[in-house]
JSON list of C-alpha atoms in Angstrom, two decimals:
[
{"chain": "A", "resi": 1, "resn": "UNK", "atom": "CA", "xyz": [16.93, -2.31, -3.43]},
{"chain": "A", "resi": 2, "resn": "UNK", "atom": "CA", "xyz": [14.90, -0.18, -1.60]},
{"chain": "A", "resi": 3, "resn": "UNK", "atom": "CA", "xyz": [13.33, 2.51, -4.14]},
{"chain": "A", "resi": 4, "resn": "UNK", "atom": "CA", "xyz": [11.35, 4.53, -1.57]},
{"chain": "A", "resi": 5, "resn": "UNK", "atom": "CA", "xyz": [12.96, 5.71, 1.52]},
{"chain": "A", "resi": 6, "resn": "UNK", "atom": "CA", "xyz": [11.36, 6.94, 4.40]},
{"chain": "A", "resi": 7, "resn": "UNK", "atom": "CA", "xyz": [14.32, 7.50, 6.97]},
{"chain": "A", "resi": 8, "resn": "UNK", "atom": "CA", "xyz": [12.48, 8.97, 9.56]},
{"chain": "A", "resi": 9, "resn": "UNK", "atom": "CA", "xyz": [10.54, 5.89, 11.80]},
{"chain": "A", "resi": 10, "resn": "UNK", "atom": "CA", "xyz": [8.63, 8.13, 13.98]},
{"chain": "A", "resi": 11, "resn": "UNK", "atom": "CA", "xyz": [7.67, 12.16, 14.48]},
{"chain": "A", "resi": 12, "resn": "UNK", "atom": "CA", "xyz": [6.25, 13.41, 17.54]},
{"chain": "A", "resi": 13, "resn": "UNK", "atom": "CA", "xyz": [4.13, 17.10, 17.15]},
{"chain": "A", "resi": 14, "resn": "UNK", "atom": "CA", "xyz": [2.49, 19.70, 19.14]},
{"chain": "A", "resi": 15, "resn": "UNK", "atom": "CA", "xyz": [-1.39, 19.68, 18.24]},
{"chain": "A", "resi": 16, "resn": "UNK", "atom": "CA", "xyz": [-1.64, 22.61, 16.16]},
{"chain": "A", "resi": 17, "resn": "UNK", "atom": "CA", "xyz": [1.95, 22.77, 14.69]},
{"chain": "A", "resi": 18, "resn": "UNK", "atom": "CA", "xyz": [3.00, 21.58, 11.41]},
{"chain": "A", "resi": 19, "resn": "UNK", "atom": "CA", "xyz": [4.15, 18.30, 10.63]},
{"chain": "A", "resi": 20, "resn": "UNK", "atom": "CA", "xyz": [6.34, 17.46, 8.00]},
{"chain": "A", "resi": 21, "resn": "UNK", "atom": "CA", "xyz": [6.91, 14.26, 6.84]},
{"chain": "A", "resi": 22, "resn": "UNK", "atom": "CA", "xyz": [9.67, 13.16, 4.05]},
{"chain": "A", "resi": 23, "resn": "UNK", "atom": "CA", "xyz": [10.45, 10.57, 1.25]},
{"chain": "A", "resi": 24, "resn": "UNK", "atom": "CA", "xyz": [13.40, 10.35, -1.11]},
{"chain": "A", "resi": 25, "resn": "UNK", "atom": "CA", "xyz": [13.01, 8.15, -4.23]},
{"chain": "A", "resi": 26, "resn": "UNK", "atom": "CA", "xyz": [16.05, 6.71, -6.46]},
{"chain": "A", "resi": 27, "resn": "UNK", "atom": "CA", "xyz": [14.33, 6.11, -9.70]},
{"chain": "A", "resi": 28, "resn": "UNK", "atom": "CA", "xyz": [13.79, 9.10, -11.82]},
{"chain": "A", "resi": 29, "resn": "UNK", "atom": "CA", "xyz": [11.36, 7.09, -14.23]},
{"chain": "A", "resi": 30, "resn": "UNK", "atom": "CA", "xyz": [8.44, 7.22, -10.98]},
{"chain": "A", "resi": 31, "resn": "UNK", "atom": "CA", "xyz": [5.69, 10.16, -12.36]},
{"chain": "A", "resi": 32, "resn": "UNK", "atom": "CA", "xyz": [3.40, 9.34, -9.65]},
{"chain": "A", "resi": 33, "resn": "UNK", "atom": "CA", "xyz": [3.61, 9.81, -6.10]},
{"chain": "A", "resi": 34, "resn": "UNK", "atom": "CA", "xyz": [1.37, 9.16, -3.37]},
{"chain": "A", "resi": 35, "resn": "UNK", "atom": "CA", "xyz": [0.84, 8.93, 0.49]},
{"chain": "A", "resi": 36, "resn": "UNK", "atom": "CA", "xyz": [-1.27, 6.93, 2.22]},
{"chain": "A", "resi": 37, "resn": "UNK", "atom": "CA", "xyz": [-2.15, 6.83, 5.97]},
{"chain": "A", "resi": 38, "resn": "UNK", "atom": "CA", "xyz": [-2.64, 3.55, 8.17]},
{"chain": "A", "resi": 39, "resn": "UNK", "atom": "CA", "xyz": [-3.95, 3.01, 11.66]},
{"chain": "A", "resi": 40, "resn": "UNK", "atom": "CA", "xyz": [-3.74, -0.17, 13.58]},
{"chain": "A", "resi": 41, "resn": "UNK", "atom": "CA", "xyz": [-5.87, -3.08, 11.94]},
{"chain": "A", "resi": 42, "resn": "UNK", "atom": "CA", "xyz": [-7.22, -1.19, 9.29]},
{"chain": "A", "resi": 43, "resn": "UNK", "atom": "CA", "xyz": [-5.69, -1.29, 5.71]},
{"chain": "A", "resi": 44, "resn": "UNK", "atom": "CA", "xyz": [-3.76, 1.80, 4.21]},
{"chain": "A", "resi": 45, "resn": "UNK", "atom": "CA", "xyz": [-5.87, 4.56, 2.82]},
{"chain": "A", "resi": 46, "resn": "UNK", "atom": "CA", "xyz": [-5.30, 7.28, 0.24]},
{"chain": "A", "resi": 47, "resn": "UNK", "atom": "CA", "xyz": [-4.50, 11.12, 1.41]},
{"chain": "A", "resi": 48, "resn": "UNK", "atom": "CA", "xyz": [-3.00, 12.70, -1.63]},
{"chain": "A", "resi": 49, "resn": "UNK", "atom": "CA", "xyz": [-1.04, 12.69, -4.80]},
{"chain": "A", "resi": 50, "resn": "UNK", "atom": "CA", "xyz": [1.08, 14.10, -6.75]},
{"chain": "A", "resi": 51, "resn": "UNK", "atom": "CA", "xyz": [1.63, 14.10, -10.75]},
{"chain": "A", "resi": 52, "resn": "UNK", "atom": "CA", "xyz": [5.73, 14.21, -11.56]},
{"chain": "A", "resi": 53, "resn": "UNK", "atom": "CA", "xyz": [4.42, 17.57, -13.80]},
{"chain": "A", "resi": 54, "resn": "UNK", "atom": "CA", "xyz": [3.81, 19.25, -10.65]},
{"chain": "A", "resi": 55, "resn": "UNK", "atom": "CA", "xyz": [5.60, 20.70, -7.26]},
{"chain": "A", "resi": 56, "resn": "UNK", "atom": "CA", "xyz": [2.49, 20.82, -5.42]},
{"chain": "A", "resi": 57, "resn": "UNK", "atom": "CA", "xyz": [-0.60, 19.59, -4.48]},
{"chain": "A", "resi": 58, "resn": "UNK", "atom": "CA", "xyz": [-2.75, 20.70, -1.91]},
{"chain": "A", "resi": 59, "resn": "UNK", "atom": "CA", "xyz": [-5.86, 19.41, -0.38]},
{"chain": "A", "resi": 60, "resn": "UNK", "atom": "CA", "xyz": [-7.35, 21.09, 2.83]},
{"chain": "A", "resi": 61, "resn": "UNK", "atom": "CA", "xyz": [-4.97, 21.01, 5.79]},
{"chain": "A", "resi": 62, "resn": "UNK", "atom": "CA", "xyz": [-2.54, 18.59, 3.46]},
{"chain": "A", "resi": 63, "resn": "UNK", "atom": "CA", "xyz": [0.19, 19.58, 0.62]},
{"chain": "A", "resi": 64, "resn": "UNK", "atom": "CA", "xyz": [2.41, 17.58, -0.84]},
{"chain": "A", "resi": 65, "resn": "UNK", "atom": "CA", "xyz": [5.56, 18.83, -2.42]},
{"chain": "A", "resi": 66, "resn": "UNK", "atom": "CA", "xyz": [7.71, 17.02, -4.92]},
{"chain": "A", "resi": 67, "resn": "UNK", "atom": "CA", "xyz": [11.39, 18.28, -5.58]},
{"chain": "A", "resi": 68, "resn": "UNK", "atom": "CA", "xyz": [12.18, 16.16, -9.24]},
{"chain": "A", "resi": 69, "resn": "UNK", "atom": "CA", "xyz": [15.93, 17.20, -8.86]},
{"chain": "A", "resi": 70, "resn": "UNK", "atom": "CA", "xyz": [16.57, 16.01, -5.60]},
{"chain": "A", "resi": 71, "resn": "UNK", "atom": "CA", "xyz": [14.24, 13.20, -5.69]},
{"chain": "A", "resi": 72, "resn": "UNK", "atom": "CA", "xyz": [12.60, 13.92, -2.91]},
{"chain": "A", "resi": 73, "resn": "UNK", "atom": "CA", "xyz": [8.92, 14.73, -1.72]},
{"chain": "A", "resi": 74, "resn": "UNK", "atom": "CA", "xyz": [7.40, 15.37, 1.98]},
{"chain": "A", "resi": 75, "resn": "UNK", "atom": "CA", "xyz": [3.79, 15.61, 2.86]},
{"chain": "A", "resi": 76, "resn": "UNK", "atom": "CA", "xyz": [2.87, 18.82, 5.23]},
{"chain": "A", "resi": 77, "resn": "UNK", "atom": "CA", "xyz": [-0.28, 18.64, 7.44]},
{"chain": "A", "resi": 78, "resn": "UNK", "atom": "CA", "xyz": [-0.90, 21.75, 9.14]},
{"chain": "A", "resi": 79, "resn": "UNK", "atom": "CA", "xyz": [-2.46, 22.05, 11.59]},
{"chain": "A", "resi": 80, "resn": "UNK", "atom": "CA", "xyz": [-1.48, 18.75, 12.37]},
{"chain": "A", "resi": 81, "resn": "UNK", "atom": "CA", "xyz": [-4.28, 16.99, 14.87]},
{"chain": "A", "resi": 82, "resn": "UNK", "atom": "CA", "xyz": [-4.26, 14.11, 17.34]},
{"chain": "A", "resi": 83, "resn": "UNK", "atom": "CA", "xyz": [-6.85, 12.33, 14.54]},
{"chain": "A", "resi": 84, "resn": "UNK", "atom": "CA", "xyz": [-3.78, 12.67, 12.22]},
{"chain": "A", "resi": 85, "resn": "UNK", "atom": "CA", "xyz": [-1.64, 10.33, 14.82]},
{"chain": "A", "resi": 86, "resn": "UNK", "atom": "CA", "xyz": [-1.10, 6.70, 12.49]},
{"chain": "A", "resi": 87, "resn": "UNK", "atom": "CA", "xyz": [1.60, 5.84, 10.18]},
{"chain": "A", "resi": 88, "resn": "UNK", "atom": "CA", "xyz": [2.24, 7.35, 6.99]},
{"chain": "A", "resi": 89, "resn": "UNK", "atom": "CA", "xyz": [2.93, 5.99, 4.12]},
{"chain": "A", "resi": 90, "resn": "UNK", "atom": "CA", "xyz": [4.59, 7.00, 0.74]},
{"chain": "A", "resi": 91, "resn": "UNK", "atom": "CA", "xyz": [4.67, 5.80, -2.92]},
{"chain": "A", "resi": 92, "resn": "UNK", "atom": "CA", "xyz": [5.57, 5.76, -6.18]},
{"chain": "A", "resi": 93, "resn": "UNK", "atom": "CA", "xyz": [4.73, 4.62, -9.30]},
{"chain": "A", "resi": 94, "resn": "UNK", "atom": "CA", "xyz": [5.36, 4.34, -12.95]},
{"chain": "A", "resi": 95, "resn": "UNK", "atom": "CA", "xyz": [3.13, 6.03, -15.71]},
{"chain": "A", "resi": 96, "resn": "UNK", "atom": "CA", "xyz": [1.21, 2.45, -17.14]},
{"chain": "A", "resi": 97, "resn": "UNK", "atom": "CA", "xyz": [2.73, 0.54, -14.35]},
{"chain": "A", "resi": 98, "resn": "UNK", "atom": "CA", "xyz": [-1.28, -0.27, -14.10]},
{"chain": "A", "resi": 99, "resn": "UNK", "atom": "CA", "xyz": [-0.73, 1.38, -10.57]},
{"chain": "A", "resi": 100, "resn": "UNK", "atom": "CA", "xyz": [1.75, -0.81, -9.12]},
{"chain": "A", "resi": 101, "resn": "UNK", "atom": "CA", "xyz": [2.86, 1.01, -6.37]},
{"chain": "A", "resi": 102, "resn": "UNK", "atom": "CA", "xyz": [6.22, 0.78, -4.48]},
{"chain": "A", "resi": 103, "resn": "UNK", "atom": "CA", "xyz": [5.53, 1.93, -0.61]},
{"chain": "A", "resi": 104, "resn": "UNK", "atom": "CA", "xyz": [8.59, 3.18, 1.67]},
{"chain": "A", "resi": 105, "resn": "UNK", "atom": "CA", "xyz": [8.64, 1.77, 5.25]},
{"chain": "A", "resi": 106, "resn": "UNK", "atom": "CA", "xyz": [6.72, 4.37, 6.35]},
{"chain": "A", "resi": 107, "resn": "UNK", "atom": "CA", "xyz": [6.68, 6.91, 9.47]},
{"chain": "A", "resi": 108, "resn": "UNK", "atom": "CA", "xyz": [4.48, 7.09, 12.29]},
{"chain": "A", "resi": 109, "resn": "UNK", "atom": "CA", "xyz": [3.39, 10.45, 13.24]},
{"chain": "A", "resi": 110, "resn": "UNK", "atom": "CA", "xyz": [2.17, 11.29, 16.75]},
{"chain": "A", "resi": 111, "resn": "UNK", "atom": "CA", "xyz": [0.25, 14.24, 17.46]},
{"chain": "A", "resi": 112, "resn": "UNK", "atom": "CA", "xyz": [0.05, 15.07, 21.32]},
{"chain": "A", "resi": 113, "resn": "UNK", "atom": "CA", "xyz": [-2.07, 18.03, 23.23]},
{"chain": "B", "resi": 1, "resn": "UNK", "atom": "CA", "xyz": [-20.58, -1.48, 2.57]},
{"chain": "B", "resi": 2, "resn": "UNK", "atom": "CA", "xyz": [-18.77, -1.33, -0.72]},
{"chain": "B", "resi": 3, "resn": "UNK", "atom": "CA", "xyz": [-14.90, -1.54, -0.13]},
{"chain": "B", "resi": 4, "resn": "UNK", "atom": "CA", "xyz": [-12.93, -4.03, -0.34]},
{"chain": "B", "resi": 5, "resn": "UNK", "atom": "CA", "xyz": [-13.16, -6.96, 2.13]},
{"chain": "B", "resi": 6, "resn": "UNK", "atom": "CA", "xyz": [-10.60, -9.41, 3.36]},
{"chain": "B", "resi": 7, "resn": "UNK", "atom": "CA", "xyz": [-11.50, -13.26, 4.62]},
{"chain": "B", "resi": 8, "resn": "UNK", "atom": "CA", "xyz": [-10.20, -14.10, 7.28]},
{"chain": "B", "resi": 9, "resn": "UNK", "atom": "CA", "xyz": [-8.69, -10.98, 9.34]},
{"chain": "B", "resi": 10, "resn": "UNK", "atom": "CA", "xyz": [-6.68, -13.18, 11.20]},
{"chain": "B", "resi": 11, "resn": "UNK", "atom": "CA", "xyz": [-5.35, -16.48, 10.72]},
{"chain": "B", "resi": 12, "resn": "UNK", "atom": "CA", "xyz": [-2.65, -18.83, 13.09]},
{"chain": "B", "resi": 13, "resn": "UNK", "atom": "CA", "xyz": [-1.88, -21.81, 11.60]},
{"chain": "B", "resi": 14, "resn": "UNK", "atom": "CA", "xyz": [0.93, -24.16, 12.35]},
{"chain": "B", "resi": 15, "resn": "UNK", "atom": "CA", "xyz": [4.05, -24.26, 9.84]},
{"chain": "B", "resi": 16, "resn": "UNK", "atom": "CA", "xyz": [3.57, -26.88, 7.37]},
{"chain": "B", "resi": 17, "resn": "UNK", "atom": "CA", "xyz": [-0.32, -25.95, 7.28]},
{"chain": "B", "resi": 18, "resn": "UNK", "atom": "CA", "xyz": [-1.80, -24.52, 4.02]},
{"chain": "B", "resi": 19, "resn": "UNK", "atom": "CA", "xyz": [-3.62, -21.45, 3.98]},
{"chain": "B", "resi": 20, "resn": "UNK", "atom": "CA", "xyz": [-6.22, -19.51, 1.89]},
{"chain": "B", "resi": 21, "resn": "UNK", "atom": "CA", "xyz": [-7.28, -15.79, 2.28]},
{"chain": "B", "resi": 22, "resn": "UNK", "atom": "CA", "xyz": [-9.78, -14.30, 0.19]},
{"chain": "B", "resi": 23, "resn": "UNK", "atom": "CA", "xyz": [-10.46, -10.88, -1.14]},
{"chain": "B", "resi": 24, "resn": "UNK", "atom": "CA", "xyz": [-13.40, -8.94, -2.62]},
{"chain": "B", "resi": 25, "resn": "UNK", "atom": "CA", "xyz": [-12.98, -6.31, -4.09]},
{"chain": "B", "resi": 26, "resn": "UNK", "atom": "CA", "xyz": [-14.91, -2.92, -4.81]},
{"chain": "B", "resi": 27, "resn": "UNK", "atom": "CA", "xyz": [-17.72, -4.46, -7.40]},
{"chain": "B", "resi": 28, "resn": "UNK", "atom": "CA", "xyz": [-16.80, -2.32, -10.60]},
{"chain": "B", "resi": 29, "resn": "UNK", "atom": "CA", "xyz": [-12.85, -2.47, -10.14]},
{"chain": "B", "resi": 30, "resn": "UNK", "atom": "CA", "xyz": [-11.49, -4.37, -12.79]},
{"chain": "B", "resi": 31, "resn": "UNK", "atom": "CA", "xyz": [-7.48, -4.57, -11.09]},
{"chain": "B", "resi": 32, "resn": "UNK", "atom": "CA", "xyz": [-6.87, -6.15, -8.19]},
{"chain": "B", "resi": 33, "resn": "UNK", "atom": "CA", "xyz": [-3.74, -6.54, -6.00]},
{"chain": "B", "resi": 34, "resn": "UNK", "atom": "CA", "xyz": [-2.35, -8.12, -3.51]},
{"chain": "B", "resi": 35, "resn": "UNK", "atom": "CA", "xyz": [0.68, -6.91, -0.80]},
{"chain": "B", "resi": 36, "resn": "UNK", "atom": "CA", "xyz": [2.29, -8.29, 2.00]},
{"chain": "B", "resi": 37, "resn": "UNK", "atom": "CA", "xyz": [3.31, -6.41, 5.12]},
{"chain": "B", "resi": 38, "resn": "UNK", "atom": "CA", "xyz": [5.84, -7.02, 7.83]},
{"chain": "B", "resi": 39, "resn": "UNK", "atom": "CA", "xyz": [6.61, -5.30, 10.52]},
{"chain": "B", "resi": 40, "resn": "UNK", "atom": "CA", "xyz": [8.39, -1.63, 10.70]},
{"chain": "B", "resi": 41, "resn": "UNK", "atom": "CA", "xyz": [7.90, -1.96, 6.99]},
{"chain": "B", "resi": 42, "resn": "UNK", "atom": "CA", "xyz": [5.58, -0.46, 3.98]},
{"chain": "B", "resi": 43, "resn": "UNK", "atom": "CA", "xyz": [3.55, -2.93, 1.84]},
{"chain": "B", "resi": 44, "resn": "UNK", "atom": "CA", "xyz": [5.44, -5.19, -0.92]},
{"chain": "B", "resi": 45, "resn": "UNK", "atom": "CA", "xyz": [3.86, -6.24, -4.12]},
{"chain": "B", "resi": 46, "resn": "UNK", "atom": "CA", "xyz": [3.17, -9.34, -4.65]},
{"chain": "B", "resi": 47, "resn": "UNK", "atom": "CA", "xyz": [1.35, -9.76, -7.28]},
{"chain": "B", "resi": 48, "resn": "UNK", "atom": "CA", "xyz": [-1.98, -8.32, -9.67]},
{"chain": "B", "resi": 49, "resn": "UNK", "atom": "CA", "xyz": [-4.55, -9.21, -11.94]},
{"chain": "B", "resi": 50, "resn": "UNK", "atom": "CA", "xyz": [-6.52, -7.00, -14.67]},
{"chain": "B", "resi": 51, "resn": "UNK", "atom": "CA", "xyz": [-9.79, -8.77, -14.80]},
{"chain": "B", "resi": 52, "resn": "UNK", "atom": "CA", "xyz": [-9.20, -12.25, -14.60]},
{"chain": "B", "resi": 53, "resn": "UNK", "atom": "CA", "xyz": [-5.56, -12.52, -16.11]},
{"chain": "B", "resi": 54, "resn": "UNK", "atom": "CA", "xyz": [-2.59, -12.56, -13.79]},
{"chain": "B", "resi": 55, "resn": "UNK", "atom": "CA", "xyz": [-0.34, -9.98, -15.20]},
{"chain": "B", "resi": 56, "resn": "UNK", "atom": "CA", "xyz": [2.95, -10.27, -13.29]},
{"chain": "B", "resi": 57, "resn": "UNK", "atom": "CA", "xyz": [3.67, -11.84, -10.24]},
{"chain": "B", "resi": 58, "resn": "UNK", "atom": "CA", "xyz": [6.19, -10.34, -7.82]},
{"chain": "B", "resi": 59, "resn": "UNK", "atom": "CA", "xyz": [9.79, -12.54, -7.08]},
{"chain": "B", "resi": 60, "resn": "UNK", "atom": "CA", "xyz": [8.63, -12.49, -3.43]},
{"chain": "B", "resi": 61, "resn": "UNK", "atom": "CA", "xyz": [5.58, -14.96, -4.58]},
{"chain": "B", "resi": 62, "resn": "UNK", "atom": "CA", "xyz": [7.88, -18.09, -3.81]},
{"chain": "B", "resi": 63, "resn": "UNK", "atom": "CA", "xyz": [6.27, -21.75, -5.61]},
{"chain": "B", "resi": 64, "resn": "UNK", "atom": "CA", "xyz": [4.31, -21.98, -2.33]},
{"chain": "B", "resi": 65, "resn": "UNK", "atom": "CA", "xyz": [2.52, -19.30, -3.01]},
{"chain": "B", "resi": 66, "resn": "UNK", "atom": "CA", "xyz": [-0.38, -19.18, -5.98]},
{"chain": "B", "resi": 67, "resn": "UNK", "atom": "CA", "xyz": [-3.29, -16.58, -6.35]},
{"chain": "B", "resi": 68, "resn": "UNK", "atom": "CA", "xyz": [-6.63, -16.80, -8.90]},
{"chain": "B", "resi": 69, "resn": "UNK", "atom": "CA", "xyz": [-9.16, -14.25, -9.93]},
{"chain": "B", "resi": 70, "resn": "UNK", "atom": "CA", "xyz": [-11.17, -17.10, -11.93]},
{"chain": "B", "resi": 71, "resn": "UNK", "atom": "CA", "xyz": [-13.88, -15.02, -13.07]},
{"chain": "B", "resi": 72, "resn": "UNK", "atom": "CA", "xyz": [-12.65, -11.16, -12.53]},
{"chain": "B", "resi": 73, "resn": "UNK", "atom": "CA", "xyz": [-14.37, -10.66, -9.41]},
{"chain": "B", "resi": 74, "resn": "UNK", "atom": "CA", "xyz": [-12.94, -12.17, -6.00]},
{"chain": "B", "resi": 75, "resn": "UNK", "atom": "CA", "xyz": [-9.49, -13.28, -5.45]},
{"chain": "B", "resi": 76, "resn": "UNK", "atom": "CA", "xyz": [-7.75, -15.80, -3.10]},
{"chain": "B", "resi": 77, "resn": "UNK", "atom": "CA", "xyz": [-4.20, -16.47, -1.85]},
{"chain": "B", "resi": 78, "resn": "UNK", "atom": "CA", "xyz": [-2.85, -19.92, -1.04]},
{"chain": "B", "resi": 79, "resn": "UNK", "atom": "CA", "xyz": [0.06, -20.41, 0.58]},
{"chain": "B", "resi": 80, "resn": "UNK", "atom": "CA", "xyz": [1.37, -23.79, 0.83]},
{"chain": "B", "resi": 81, "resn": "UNK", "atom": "CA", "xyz": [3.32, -25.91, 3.40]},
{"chain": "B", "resi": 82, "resn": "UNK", "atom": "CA", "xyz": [3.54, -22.44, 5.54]},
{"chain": "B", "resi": 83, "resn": "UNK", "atom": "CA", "xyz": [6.94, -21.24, 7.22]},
{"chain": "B", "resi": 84, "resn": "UNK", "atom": "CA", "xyz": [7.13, -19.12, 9.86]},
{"chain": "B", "resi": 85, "resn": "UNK", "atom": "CA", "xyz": [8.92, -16.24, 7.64]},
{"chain": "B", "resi": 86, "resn": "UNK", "atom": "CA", "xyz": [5.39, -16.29, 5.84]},
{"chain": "B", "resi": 87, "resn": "UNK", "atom": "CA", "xyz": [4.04, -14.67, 8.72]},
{"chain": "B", "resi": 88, "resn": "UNK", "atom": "CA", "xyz": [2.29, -11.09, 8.01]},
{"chain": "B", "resi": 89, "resn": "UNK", "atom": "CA", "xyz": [-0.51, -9.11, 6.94]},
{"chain": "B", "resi": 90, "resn": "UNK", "atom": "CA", "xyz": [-1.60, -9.96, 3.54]},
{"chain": "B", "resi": 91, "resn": "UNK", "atom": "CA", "xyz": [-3.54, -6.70, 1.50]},
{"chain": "B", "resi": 92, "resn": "UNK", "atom": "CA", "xyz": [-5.24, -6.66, -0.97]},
{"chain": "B", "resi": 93, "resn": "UNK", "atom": "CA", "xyz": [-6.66, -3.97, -3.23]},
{"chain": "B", "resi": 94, "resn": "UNK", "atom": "CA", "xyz": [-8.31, -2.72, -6.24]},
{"chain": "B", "resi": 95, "resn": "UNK", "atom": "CA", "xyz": [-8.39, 0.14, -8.41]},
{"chain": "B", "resi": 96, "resn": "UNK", "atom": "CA", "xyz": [-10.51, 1.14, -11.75]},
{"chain": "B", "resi": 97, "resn": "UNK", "atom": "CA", "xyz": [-8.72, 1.43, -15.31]},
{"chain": "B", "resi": 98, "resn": "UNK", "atom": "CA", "xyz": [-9.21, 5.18, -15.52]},
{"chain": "B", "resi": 99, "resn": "UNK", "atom": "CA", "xyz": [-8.55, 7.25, -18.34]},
{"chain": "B", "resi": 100, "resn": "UNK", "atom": "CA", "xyz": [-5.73, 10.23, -17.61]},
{"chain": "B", "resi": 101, "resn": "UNK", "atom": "CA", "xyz": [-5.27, 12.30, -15.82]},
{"chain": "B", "resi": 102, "resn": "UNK", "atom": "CA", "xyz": [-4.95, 8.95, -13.26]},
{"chain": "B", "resi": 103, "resn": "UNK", "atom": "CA", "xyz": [-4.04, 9.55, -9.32]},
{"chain": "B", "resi": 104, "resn": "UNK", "atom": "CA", "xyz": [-2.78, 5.78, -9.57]},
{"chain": "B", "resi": 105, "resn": "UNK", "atom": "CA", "xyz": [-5.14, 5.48, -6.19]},
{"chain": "B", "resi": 106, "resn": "UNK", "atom": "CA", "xyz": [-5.65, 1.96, -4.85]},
{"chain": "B", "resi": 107, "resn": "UNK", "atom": "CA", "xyz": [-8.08, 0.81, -2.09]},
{"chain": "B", "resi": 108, "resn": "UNK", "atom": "CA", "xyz": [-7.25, -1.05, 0.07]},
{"chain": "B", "resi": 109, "resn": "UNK", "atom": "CA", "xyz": [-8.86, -3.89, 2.67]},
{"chain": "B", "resi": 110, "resn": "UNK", "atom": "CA", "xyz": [-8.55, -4.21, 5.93]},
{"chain": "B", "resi": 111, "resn": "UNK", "atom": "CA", "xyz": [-5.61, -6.99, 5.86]},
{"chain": "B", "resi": 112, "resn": "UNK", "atom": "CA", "xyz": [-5.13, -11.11, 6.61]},
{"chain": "B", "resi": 113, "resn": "UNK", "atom": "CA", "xyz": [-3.10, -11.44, 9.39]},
{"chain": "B", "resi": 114, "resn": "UNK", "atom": "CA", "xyz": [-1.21, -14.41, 9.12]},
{"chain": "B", "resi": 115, "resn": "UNK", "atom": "CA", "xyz": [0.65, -16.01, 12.00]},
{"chain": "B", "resi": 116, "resn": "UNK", "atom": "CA", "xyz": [2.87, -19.03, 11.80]},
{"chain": "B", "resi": 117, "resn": "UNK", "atom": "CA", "xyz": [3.79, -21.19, 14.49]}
]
C-alpha cells in the first residue's frame, strides 16, 4: 500500500529551466508534507515543507505547492542547477505522528549544461 | 561535527552472520529513527524511540531484527541470522519534540550499507 507516489523515476533539465517534480498522496489524514534531497552515499536531507493549511511554500529558488483536493503536491526549483542533480524525495506525515514520515520512491533529477 | 553519525558505513557479512549498526544522534534530539532503503525506492520506517522508550516498531522489523536506545542517547540495530533480502542501507535519524508550528523535519545520517552474501 503505497501511500506516497512518485511516478516519475527520473527528469532530465536544461540548466537554467524549471524543474518540476510531482507526488500524489492517497491518505487525506497526512497535514505535513515534505521533500528531501539525496546524493550518492550521503543520507537524505531536508529542502522544504509544507503545512496541509497552506498551497505554498517558498524558499529561495524552491516552492512547493500542495493541491488538498487532488492530493497531489510537486516541488518547483527554478532555476534549476547542475548542484540540484540527486534524487528527490517526498513525504508525508500525520499531525502527532511524532514525525513519522512515509517517503515515495523518489525521482532523480538531472540538470545538464 | 554535530549530525548524526552512522557505525559502520558499510558492512558485508555472510547470510547467517549477525550484525550490529550503530547510530548517534544530534546530542539534544530526544526522537530517534531508524529506515531502511532499497534500491529504486524511498526510505521505509522501521521503527522509533522518544528518549529511551521504543514507541512502535514497524511490521517490516521481522523477530530477527531488535533495536535499543538504553539510555536516550545512541541507538543500535541487530539483525540476526542475516538473509540476503536484508541487504540495504539502514538510516537513521533524529528530530527535537518541538512545540507547533512543527516542519516534522528529521536529520538524517549518512546510512549502513548492508550487504549479504
Amino acid at each position: 500500500d503505497q501511500q506516497v507516489k512518485q511516478n516519475s523515476p527520473s527528469l532530465s533539465v536544461q540548466e537554467g529551466r524549471i524543474s518540476i517534480l510531482n507526488c500524489d498522496y492517497t491518505n487525506s489524514m497526512f497535514d505535513y508534507f515534505l521533500w528531501y534531497k539525496k546524493y550518492p552515499a550521503e543520507g537524505p536531507t531536508f529542502l522544504i515543507s509544507i503545512s496541509s493549511i497552506k498551497d505554498k511554500n517558498e524558499d529561495g529558488r524552491f516552492t512547493v505547492f500542495l493541491n488538498k483536493s487532488a492530493k497531489h503536491l510537486s516541488l518547483h526549483i527554478v532555476p534549476s542547477q547542475p548542484g540540484d542533480s540527486a534524487v528527490y524525495f517526498c513525504a508525508a506525515s500525520f499531525s502527532g505522528g511524532y514525525n513519522k514520515l512515509i517517503f515515495g520512491a523518489g525521482t532523480r533529477l538531472a540538470v545538464h549544461p | 561535527d554535530t549530525g548524526v553519525s552512522q557505525d559502520p558505513r558499510h558492512k558485508i557479512t555472510k547470510r547467517g552472520q549477525n550484525v550490529t549498526f550503530r547510530c548517534d544522534p544530534i546530542s539534544e534530539h530526544n526522537r530517534l529513527y531508524w529506515y531502511r532503503q532499497t534500491l529504486g525506492q524511498g526510505p521505509e520506517f522501521l521503527t522509533y524511540f522518544q528518549n529511551e522508550a521504543q514507541l512502535e516498531k514497524s511490521r517490516l522489523l521481522s523477530d530477527r531484527f531488535s533495536a535499543e536506545r538504553p539510555k536516550g542517547s545512541f541507538s543500535t540495530l541487530e539483525i540476526q541470522r542475516t538473509e540476503q533480502g536484508d541487504s540495504a542501507m539502514y538510516l537513521c535519524a533524529s528530530s527535537l519534540v518541538l512545540p507547533s508550528p512543527n516542519t516534522g523535519e528529521l536529520f538524517f545520517g549518512e546510512g549502513s550499507r548492508l550487504t549479504v552474501l
